[in-house]
Amino acid sequence: MVSRTPATELDFASLSEATYRLADQPTHLGHKVASALGVIEEAIERYGTEHIALSFNGGKDCTALMHLVRAALHKYETSHSIDSRPLVSLYVLYKRSFFEIDGFVKQSVARYNLDLVEKQGPMRQGLQSFKQDYPQSQAIFVGTRRDDPYSSKLGAFSPTDSDWPQFMRVNPVLDWTFEDIWAYIHSDGVHYCCLYDQGYTSLGDVDTTTKNPALLKDGKYQPAWSLAQGCLERSGRSSASTNSPSSGSVLPIPAKGADLE
């Protein structure tokens, strides 16, 4: 779903109700959503709403995750009679980002009531600065998937490496696939960055990201969710994007901290 109008805050009650209704369905997607919500709920119970944050920079995976987190937060806040608060969200910036991504992130701040914290990369530097400014943040929700590079051995809760700023990485969509992400986005009416309508399937910075050649049909690029083989998701990315400390999925806080996907 792509909005051309100014963003306004979503109705979190309706959002949460729709998401949990989807989770109750005895389908493949329903089971995935229920599992992700369970991880998010556990993180909220462990750390409390004041000690969690979201790694968000406009990619499809962290966008789907943001929607899920808001659904679970609303349920928790309602059941505990807690006022809704802005969700602290870390955006580690590229040197050259797509203006469409920056615009979508700003819209998402309004839609999801985010307290957006922008930090310059590389990732380690961005995280260190974030830790200094937000020492209360102990756990970060990350949109990492198991089929991302170097993510196969992660768990739902995985602490950062000992020589990095210390956070608990929470990975609710770890066992989701490319197809699962798009099925959820479409099923729950989640707004997403317009670049995915233009043939991009994995987003990084301007210099390392192109439209996916696997989506070129009769001289026209098809939208991201038309990709028949999820294993070709990163075909529009240069090799430098997986080796760069500011854009790759090889970091101790992996994948969607700086890599948008």
PDB file of C-alpha atoms in Angstrom:
ATOM      1  CA  MET A   1       0.000   0.000   0.000  1.00  0.00           C
ATOM      2  CA  VAL A   2       1.487   3.339  -1.053  1.00  0.00           C
ATOM      3  CA  SER A   3       0.061   6.592   0.298  1.00  0.00           C
ATOM      4  CA  ARG A   4       0.307   9.856  -1.643  1.00  0.00           C
ATOM      5  CA  THR A   5      -1.303  11.941   1.101  1.00  0.00           C
ATOM      6  CA  PRO A   6       0.216  13.345   4.321  1.00  0.00           C
ATOM      7  CA  ALA A   7       0.555  10.626   6.941  1.00  0.00           C
ATOM      8  CA  THR A   8      -1.542  10.665  10.090  1.00  0.00           C
ATOM      9  CA  GLU A   9      -1.273   8.424  13.121  1.00  0.00           C
ATOM     10  CA  LEU A  10      -2.877   5.043  12.626  1.00  0.00           C
ATOM     11  CA  ASP A  11      -5.680   3.749  14.811  1.00  0.00           C
ATOM     12  CA  PHE A  12      -3.601   1.399  16.948  1.00  0.00           C
ATOM     13  CA  ALA A  13      -6.683  -0.301  18.382  1.00  0.00           C
ATOM     14  CA  SER A  14      -7.861  -1.323  14.916  1.00  0.00           C
ATOM     15  CA  LEU A  15      -4.321  -2.195  13.858  1.00  0.00           C
ATOM     16  CA  SER A  16      -3.862  -4.468  16.859  1.00  0.00           C
ATOM     17  CA  GLU A  17      -7.252  -6.111  16.501  1.00  0.00           C
ATOM     18  CA  ALA A  18      -6.648  -6.910  12.815  1.00  0.00           C
ATOM     19  CA  THR A  19      -3.153  -8.284  13.486  1.00  0.00           C
ATOM     20  CA  TYR A  20      -4.233 -10.556  16.329  1.00  0.00           C
ATOM     21  CA  ARG A  21      -7.220 -11.710  14.288  1.00  0.00           C
ATOM     22  CA  LEU A  22      -4.787 -12.717  11.538  1.00  0.00           C
ATOM     23  CA  ALA A  23      -2.630 -14.515  14.119  1.00  0.00           C
ATOM     24  CA  ASP A  24      -5.644 -16.596  15.163  1.00  0.00           C
ATOM     25  CA  GLN A  25      -6.163 -17.982  11.670  1.00  0.00           C
ATOM     26  CA  PRO A  26      -5.070 -21.625  11.174  1.00  0.00           C
ATOM     27  CA  THR A  27      -2.947 -20.766   8.138  1.00  0.00           C
ATOM     28  CA  HIS A  28       0.761 -20.636   7.353  1.00  0.00           C
ATOM     29  CA  LEU A  29       0.750 -16.833   7.628  1.00  0.00           C
ATOM     30  CA  GLY A  30      -1.373 -16.937  10.763  1.00  0.00           C
ATOM     31  CA  HIS A  31       1.172 -19.191  12.462  1.00  0.00           C
ATOM     32  CA  LYS A  32       4.041 -16.900  11.418  1.00  0.00           C
ATOM     33  CA  VAL A  33       2.282 -13.824  12.772  1.00  0.00           C
ATOM     34  CA  ALA A  34       1.384 -15.577  16.030  1.00  0.00           C
ATOM     35  CA  SER A  35       4.998 -16.680  16.529  1.00  0.00           C
ATOM     36  CA  ALA A  36       6.351 -13.177  15.865  1.00  0.00           C
ATOM     37  CA  LEU A  37       3.843 -11.611  18.249  1.00  0.00           C
ATOM     38  CA  GLY A  38       4.859 -14.124  20.899  1.00  0.00           C
ATOM     39  CA  VAL A  39       8.505 -13.033  20.655  1.00  0.00           C
ATOM     40  CA  ILE A  40       7.534  -9.354  20.794  1.00  0.00           C
ATOM     41  CA  GLU A  41       5.281  -9.922  23.799  1.00  0.00           C
ATOM     42  CA  GLU A  42       8.063 -11.774  25.598  1.00  0.00           C
ATOM     43  CA  ALA A  43      10.469  -8.889  24.950  1.00  0.00           C
ATOM     44  CA  ILE A  44       7.974  -6.349  26.279  1.00  0.00           C
ATOM     45  CA  GLU A  45       7.416  -8.465  29.397  1.00  0.00           C
ATOM     46  CA  ARG A  46      11.173  -8.861  29.936  1.00  0.00           C
ATOM     47  CA  TYR A  47      12.257  -5.286  29.396  1.00  0.00           C
ATOM     48  CA  GLY A  48       9.152  -3.118  29.756  1.00  0.00           C
ATOM     49  CA  THR A  49       8.025  -0.495  27.276  1.00  0.00           C
ATOM     50  CA  GLU A  50      10.609   2.025  28.459  1.00  0.00           C
ATOM     51  CA  HIS A  51      13.620  -0.183  27.688  1.00  0.00           C
ATOM     52  CA  ILE A  52      12.870  -1.308  24.131  1.00  0.00           C
ATOM     53  CA  ALA A  53      13.655   0.260  20.768  1.00  0.00           C
ATOM     54  CA  LEU A  54      13.171  -0.528  17.091  1.00  0.00           C
ATOM     55  CA  SER A  55      15.803  -0.573  14.372  1.00  0.00           C
ATOM     56  CA  PHE A  56      13.906   1.056  11.521  1.00  0.00           C
ATOM     57  CA  ASN A  57      15.017   2.571   8.243  1.00  0.00           C
ATOM     58  CA  GLY A  58      12.277   1.971   5.734  1.00  0.00           C
ATOM     59  CA  GLY A  59      12.964  -1.526   4.389  1.00  0.00           C
ATOM     60  CA  LYS A  60      10.135  -4.021   3.957  1.00  0.00           C
ATOM     61  CA  ASP A  61      11.202  -6.377   6.760  1.00  0.00           C
ATOM     62  CA  CYS A  62      11.527  -3.741   9.468  1.00  0.00           C
ATOM     63  CA  THR A  63       8.348  -2.106   8.154  1.00  0.00           C
ATOM     64  CA  ALA A  64       6.401  -5.331   8.681  1.00  0.00           C
ATOM     65  CA  LEU A  65       8.077  -5.664  12.076  1.00  0.00           C
ATOM     66  CA  MET A  66       7.135  -2.114  13.052  1.00  0.00           C
ATOM     67  CA  HIS A  67       3.471  -2.930  12.376  1.00  0.00           C
ATOM     68  CA  LEU A  68       3.698  -6.087  14.492  1.00  0.00           C
ATOM     69  CA  VAL A  69       5.426  -4.264  17.354  1.00  0.00           C
ATOM     70  CA  ARG A  70       2.759  -1.574  17.416  1.00  0.00           C
ATOM     71  CA  ALA A  71       0.046  -4.250  17.530  1.00  0.00           C
ATOM     72  CA  ALA A  72       1.652  -5.987  20.503  1.00  0.00           C
ATOM     73  CA  LEU A  73       2.419  -2.714  22.285  1.00  0.00           C
ATOM     74  CA  HIS A  74      -1.188  -1.581  22.037  1.00  0.00           C
ATOM     75  CA  LYS A  75      -2.402  -4.853  23.517  1.00  0.00           C
ATOM     76  CA  TYR A  76       0.119  -4.608  26.375  1.00  0.00           C
ATOM     77  CA  GLU A  77      -0.553  -0.934  27.079  1.00  0.00           C
ATOM     78  CA  THR A  78      -4.305  -1.476  27.083  1.00  0.00           C
ATOM     79  CA  SER A  79      -4.167  -4.491  29.381  1.00  0.00           C
ATOM     80  CA  HIS A  80      -1.849  -2.662  31.807  1.00  0.00           C
ATOM     81  CA  SER A  81      -3.691   0.700  31.589  1.00  0.00           C
ATOM     82  CA  ILE A  82      -0.549   2.401  30.252  1.00  0.00           C
ATOM     83  CA  ASP A  83      -0.695   5.464  28.019  1.00  0.00           C
ATOM     84  CA  SER A  84       0.747   4.905  24.558  1.00  0.00           C
ATOM     85  CA  ARG A  85       4.216   6.390  24.214  1.00  0.00           C
ATOM     86  CA  PRO A  86       6.422   7.137  21.201  1.00  0.00           C
ATOM     87  CA  LEU A  87       8.424   4.086  20.151  1.00  0.00           C
ATOM     88  CA  VAL A  88      12.149   4.872  20.179  1.00  0.00           C
ATOM     89  CA  SER A  89      13.453   3.966  16.722  1.00  0.00           C
ATOM     90  CA  LEU A  90      17.058   3.999  15.517  1.00  0.00           C
ATOM     91  CA  TYR A  91      17.775   5.019  11.924  1.00  0.00           C
ATOM     92  CA  VAL A  92      21.437   4.535  10.965  1.00  0.00           C
ATOM     93  CA  LEU A  93      21.969   6.712   7.905  1.00  0.00           C
ATOM     94  CA  TYR A  94      23.723   6.006   4.648  1.00  0.00           C
ATOM     95  CA  LYS A  95      25.976   8.597   3.064  1.00  0.00           C
ATOM     96  CA  ARG A  96      23.713   8.478   0.007  1.00  0.00           C
ATOM     97  CA  SER A  97      20.220   7.232   0.693  1.00  0.00           C
ATOM     98  CA  PHE A  98      17.199   7.153  -1.603  1.00  0.00           C
ATOM     99  CA  PHE A  99      15.006  10.210  -1.076  1.00  0.00           C
ATOM    100  CA  GLU A 100      11.989   7.875  -1.361  1.00  0.00           C
ATOM    101  CA  ILE A 101      13.220   5.959   1.691  1.00  0.00           C
ATOM    102  CA  ASP A 102      13.836   9.116   3.694  1.00  0.00           C
ATOM    103  CA  GLY A 103      10.348  10.333   2.818  1.00  0.00           C
ATOM    104  CA  PHE A 104       8.765   7.030   3.786  1.00  0.00           C
ATOM    105  CA  VAL A 105      10.603   6.999   7.112  1.00  0.00           C
ATOM    106  CA  LYS A 106       9.276  10.477   7.907  1.00  0.00           C
ATOM    107  CA  GLN A 107       5.731   9.347   7.063  1.00  0.00           C
ATOM    108  CA  SER A 108       6.170   6.323   9.317  1.00  0.00           C
ATOM    109  CA  VAL A 109       7.164   8.563  12.230  1.00  0.00           C
ATOM    110  CA  ALA A 110       3.714  10.144  12.031  1.00  0.00           C
ATOM    111  CA  ARG A 111       1.810   6.913  11.340  1.00  0.00           C
ATOM    112  CA  TYR A 112       3.373   4.839  14.097  1.00  0.00           C
ATOM    113  CA  ASN A 113       4.219   7.514  16.679  1.00  0.00           C
ATOM    114  CA  LEU A 114       7.975   6.970  16.503  1.00  0.00           C
ATOM    115  CA  ASP A 115      10.668   8.809  18.418  1.00  0.00           C
ATOM    116  CA  LEU A 116      13.109   8.627  15.516  1.00  0.00           C
ATOM    117  CA  VAL A 117      16.801   8.842  16.379  1.00  0.00           C
ATOM    118  CA  GLU A 118      19.018   9.429  13.341  1.00  0.00           C
ATOM    119  CA  LYS A 119      22.678   8.440  13.612  1.00  0.00           C
ATOM    120  CA  GLN A 120      25.424   8.478  11.040  1.00  0.00           C
ATOM    121  CA  GLY A 121      27.030   5.159  10.182  1.00  0.00           C
ATOM    122  CA  PRO A 122      28.959   2.986  10.201  1.00  0.00           C
ATOM    123  CA  MET A 123      26.810   0.762  12.362  1.00  0.00           C
ATOM    124  CA  ARG A 124      29.152   0.420  15.353  1.00  0.00           C
ATOM    125  CA  GLN A 125      29.533   4.197  15.561  1.00  0.00           C
ATOM    126  CA  GLY A 126      25.782   4.709  15.209  1.00  0.00           C
ATOM    127  CA  LEU A 127      24.976   2.193  17.925  1.00  0.00           C
ATOM    128  CA  GLN A 128      27.555   3.645  20.293  1.00  0.00           C
ATOM    129  CA  SER A 129      26.134   7.122  19.872  1.00  0.00           C
ATOM    130  CA  PHE A 130      22.604   5.795  20.324  1.00  0.00           C
ATOM    131  CA  LYS A 131      23.626   3.967  23.504  1.00  0.00           C
ATOM    132  CA  GLN A 132      25.101   7.162  24.926  1.00  0.00           C
ATOM    133  CA  ASP A 133      21.946   9.154  24.193  1.00  0.00           C
ATOM    134  CA  TYR A 134      19.464   6.421  25.152  1.00  0.00           C
ATOM    135  CA  PRO A 135      21.164   4.369  27.899  1.00  0.00           C
ATOM    136  CA  GLN A 136      17.766   3.078  29.031  1.00  0.00           C
ATOM    137  CA  SER A 137      17.351   1.110  25.786  1.00  0.00           C
ATOM    138  CA  GLN A 138      18.311  -2.490  26.485  1.00  0.00           C
ATOM    139  CA  ALA A 139      16.641  -4.429  23.670  1.00  0.00           C
ATOM    140  CA  ILE A 140      16.291  -3.565  19.983  1.00  0.00           C
ATOM    141  CA  PHE A 141      13.755  -5.145  17.653  1.00  0.00           C
ATOM    142  CA  VAL A 142      15.496  -6.023  14.381  1.00  0.00           C
ATOM    143  CA  GLY A 143      13.924  -7.234  11.132  1.00  0.00           C
ATOM    144  CA  THR A 144      16.583  -9.872  10.517  1.00  0.00           C
ATOM    145  CA  ARG A 145      15.532 -13.050   8.685  1.00  0.00           C
ATOM    146  CA  ARG A 146      17.360 -16.349   8.891  1.00  0.00           C
ATOM    147  CA  ASP A 147      18.055 -16.340   5.147  1.00  0.00           C
ATOM    148  CA  ASP A 148      19.955 -13.054   5.481  1.00  0.00           C
ATOM    149  CA  PRO A 149      23.754 -13.408   5.256  1.00  0.00           C
ATOM    150  CA  TYR A 150      25.373 -14.581   8.513  1.00  0.00           C
ATOM    151  CA  SER A 151      22.039 -14.937  10.302  1.00  0.00           C
ATOM    152  CA  SER A 152      21.452 -18.692  10.131  1.00  0.00           C
ATOM    153  CA  LYS A 153      22.554 -19.348  13.735  1.00  0.00           C
ATOM    154  CA  LEU A 154      20.744 -16.489  15.438  1.00  0.00           C
ATOM    155  CA  GLY A 155      17.948 -16.991  17.932  1.00  0.00           C
ATOM    156  CA  ALA A 156      14.878 -14.918  18.686  1.00  0.00           C
ATOM    157  CA  PHE A 157      16.966 -13.239  21.413  1.00  0.00           C
ATOM    158  CA  SER A 158      20.634 -12.702  20.510  1.00  0.00           C
ATOM    159  CA  PRO A 159      22.931 -10.293  22.366  1.00  0.00           C
ATOM    160  CA  THR A 160      25.386  -8.163  20.416  1.00  0.00           C
ATOM    161  CA  ASP A 161      29.010  -9.292  20.335  1.00  0.00           C
ATOM    162  CA  SER A 162      31.070  -8.460  23.425  1.00  0.00           C
ATOM    163  CA  ASP A 163      33.141  -5.772  21.668  1.00  0.00           C
ATOM    164  CA  TRP A 164      30.043  -3.913  20.455  1.00  0.00           C
ATOM    165  CA  PRO A 165      27.615  -1.638  22.310  1.00  0.00           C
ATOM    166  CA  GLN A 166      25.577  -3.972  24.457  1.00  0.00           C
ATOM    167  CA  PHE A 167      21.992  -4.610  23.407  1.00  0.00           C
ATOM    168  CA  MET A 168      19.729  -7.618  23.202  1.00  0.00           C
ATOM    169  CA  ARG A 169      18.729  -8.064  19.573  1.00  0.00           C
ATOM    170  CA  VAL A 170      15.148  -9.267  19.326  1.00  0.00           C
ATOM    171  CA  ASN A 171      14.396 -11.006  16.024  1.00  0.00           C
ATOM    172  CA  PRO A 172      10.624 -11.684  15.757  1.00  0.00           C
ATOM    173  CA  VAL A 173      10.583 -12.381  11.991  1.00  0.00           C
ATOM    174  CA  LEU A 174      13.726 -14.492  12.005  1.00  0.00           C
ATOM    175  CA  ASP A 175      11.980 -17.517  10.485  1.00  0.00           C
ATOM    176  CA  TRP A 176       9.942 -15.572   7.944  1.00  0.00           C
ATOM    177  CA  THR A 177      10.716 -15.718   4.226  1.00  0.00           C
ATOM    178  CA  PHE A 178      10.619 -13.058   1.530  1.00  0.00           C
ATOM    179  CA  GLU A 179       7.197 -14.403   0.575  1.00  0.00           C
ATOM    180  CA  ASP A 180       5.957 -14.293   4.184  1.00  0.00           C
ATOM    181  CA  ILE A 181       6.904 -10.626   4.508  1.00  0.00           C
ATOM    182  CA  TRP A 182       4.932  -9.618   1.436  1.00  0.00           C
ATOM    183  CA  ALA A 183       1.984 -11.829   2.332  1.00  0.00           C
ATOM    184  CA  TYR A 184       1.783 -10.084   5.703  1.00  0.00           C
ATOM    185  CA  ILE A 185       2.193  -6.594   4.260  1.00  0.00           C
ATOM    186  CA  HIS A 186      -0.680  -7.195   1.868  1.00  0.00           C
ATOM    187  CA  SER A 187      -2.890  -9.062   4.331  1.00  0.00           C
ATOM    188  CA  ASP A 188      -2.634  -6.412   7.054  1.00  0.00           C
ATOM    189  CA  GLY A 189      -2.663  -3.384   4.737  1.00  0.00           C
ATOM    190  CA  VAL A 190       0.803  -2.203   5.763  1.00  0.00           C
ATOM    191  CA  HIS A 191       2.160   0.937   4.086  1.00  0.00           C
ATOM    192  CA  TYR A 192       5.561   0.388   2.447  1.00  0.00           C
ATOM    193  CA  CYS A 193       8.194   2.331   0.517  1.00  0.00           C
ATOM    194  CA  CYS A 194       7.199   3.036  -3.101  1.00  0.00           C
ATOM    195  CA  LEU A 195      10.559   1.749  -4.437  1.00  0.00           C
ATOM    196  CA  TYR A 196       9.220  -1.788  -4.052  1.00  0.00           C
ATOM    197  CA  ASP A 197       6.620  -0.974  -6.704  1.00  0.00           C
ATOM    198  CA  GLN A 198       9.405  -0.059  -9.125  1.00  0.00           C
ATOM    199  CA  GLY A 199      11.365  -3.314  -9.295  1.00  0.00           C
ATOM    200  CA  TYR A 200      13.559  -3.072  -6.198  1.00  0.00           C
ATOM    201  CA  THR A 201      13.511  -6.091  -3.897  1.00  0.00           C
ATOM    202  CA  SER A 202      16.392  -5.340  -1.511  1.00  0.00           C
ATOM    203  CA  LEU A 203      17.306  -1.778  -0.585  1.00  0.00           C
ATOM    204  CA  GLY A 204      20.643  -0.354   0.449  1.00  0.00           C
ATOM    205  CA  ASP A 205      22.271   2.927  -0.503  1.00  0.00           C
ATOM    206  CA  VAL A 206      22.029   4.545  -3.927  1.00  0.00           C
ATOM    207  CA  ASP A 207      25.493   3.370  -4.984  1.00  0.00           C
ATOM    208  CA  THR A 208      24.958  -0.341  -4.272  1.00  0.00           C
ATOM    209  CA  THR A 209      21.288  -0.834  -5.139  1.00  0.00           C
ATOM    210  CA  THR A 210      19.629  -1.377  -8.518  1.00  0.00           C
ATOM    211  CA  LYS A 211      16.329  -2.795  -9.668  1.00  0.00           C
ATOM    212  CA  ASN A 212      16.218  -6.576  -9.619  1.00  0.00           C
ATOM    213  CA  PRO A 213      16.882  -7.932 -13.143  1.00  0.00           C
ATOM    214  CA  ALA A 214      14.748 -10.966 -12.324  1.00  0.00           C
ATOM    215  CA  LEU A 215      11.714  -8.658 -12.304  1.00  0.00           C
ATOM    216  CA  LEU A 216      12.259  -7.249 -15.795  1.00  0.00           C
ATOM    217  CA  LYS A 217       9.464  -8.482 -18.061  1.00  0.00           C
ATOM    218  CA  ASP A 218       8.678  -7.160 -21.543  1.00  0.00           C
ATOM    219  CA  GLY A 219      10.804  -4.099 -20.883  1.00  0.00           C
ATOM    220  CA  LYS A 220       9.061  -3.225 -17.621  1.00  0.00           C
ATOM    221  CA  TYR A 221      10.007  -3.950 -14.017  1.00  0.00           C
ATOM    222  CA  GLN A 222       7.396  -5.780 -11.968  1.00  0.00           C
ATOM    223  CA  PRO A 223       6.794  -5.009  -8.254  1.00  0.00           C
ATOM    224  CA  ALA A 224       8.920  -6.711  -5.619  1.00  0.00           C
ATOM    225  CA  TRP A 225       6.299  -9.226  -4.496  1.00  0.00           C
ATOM    226  CA  SER A 226       6.147 -10.617  -8.060  1.00  0.00           C
ATOM    227  CA  LEU A 227       9.570 -12.221  -7.582  1.00  0.00           C
ATOM    228  CA  ALA A 228       8.994 -15.941  -8.142  1.00  0.00           C
ATOM    229  CA  GLN A 229      12.171 -17.068  -6.362  1.00  0.00           C
ATOM    230  CA  GLY A 230      12.863 -15.475  -3.009  1.00  0.00           C
ATOM    231  CA  CYS A 231      16.486 -16.621  -3.230  1.00  0.00           C
ATOM    232  CA  LEU A 232      16.978 -13.923  -5.894  1.00  0.00           C
ATOM    233  CA  GLU A 233      15.934 -11.166  -3.491  1.00  0.00           C
ATOM    234  CA  ARG A 234      19.398  -9.578  -3.383  1.00  0.00           C
ATOM    235  CA  SER A 235      20.079  -9.793  -7.125  1.00  0.00           C
ATOM    236  CA  GLY A 236      19.815  -6.023  -7.373  1.00  0.00           C
ATOM    237  CA  ARG A 237      22.622  -5.467  -4.883  1.00  0.00           C
ATOM    238  CA  SER A 238      26.326  -5.082  -5.688  1.00  0.00           C
ATOM    239  CA  SER A 239      28.872  -7.255  -3.877  1.00  0.00           C
ATOM    240  CA  ALA A 240      30.149  -4.154  -2.095  1.00  0.00           C
ATOM    241  CA  SER A 241      26.851  -3.878  -0.255  1.00  0.00           C
ATOM    242  CA  THR A 242      27.453  -7.075   1.701  1.00  0.00           C
ATOM    243  CA  ASN A 243      31.014  -6.148   2.586  1.00  0.00           C
ATOM    244  CA  SER A 244      30.476  -2.522   3.564  1.00  0.00           C
ATOM    245  CA  PRO A 245      30.353  -1.893   7.313  1.00  0.00           C
ATOM    246  CA  SER A 246      27.551   0.620   6.781  1.00  0.00           C
ATOM    247  CA  SER A 247      25.284  -1.367   4.511  1.00  0.00           C
ATOM    248  CA  GLY A 248      25.864  -5.074   4.888  1.00  0.00           C
ATOM    249  CA  SER A 249      24.178  -7.920   6.708  1.00  0.00           C
ATOM    250  CA  VAL A 250      27.437  -9.130   8.236  1.00  0.00           C
ATOM    251  CA  LEU A 251      27.391  -7.059  11.397  1.00  0.00           C
ATOM    252  CA  PRO A 252      27.175  -8.175  15.028  1.00  0.00           C
ATOM    253  CA  ILE A 253      23.829  -6.382  15.002  1.00  0.00           C
ATOM    254  CA  PRO A 254      22.878  -7.783  11.642  1.00  0.00           C
ATOM    255  CA  ALA A 255      20.872  -7.193   8.529  1.00  0.00           C
ATOM    256  CA  LYS A 256      18.291  -4.473   9.095  1.00  0.00           C
ATOM    257  CA  GLY A 257      20.318  -2.233  11.360  1.00  0.00           C
ATOM    258  CA  ALA A 258      21.781  -0.558   8.294  1.00  0.00           C
ATOM    259  CA  ASP A 259      20.733  -2.837   5.448  1.00  0.00           C
ATOM    260  CA  LEU A 260      17.175  -1.953   4.556  1.00  0.00           C
ATOM    261  CA  GLU A 261      16.201  -5.059   2.571  1.00  0.00           C
TER     262      GLU A 261
END
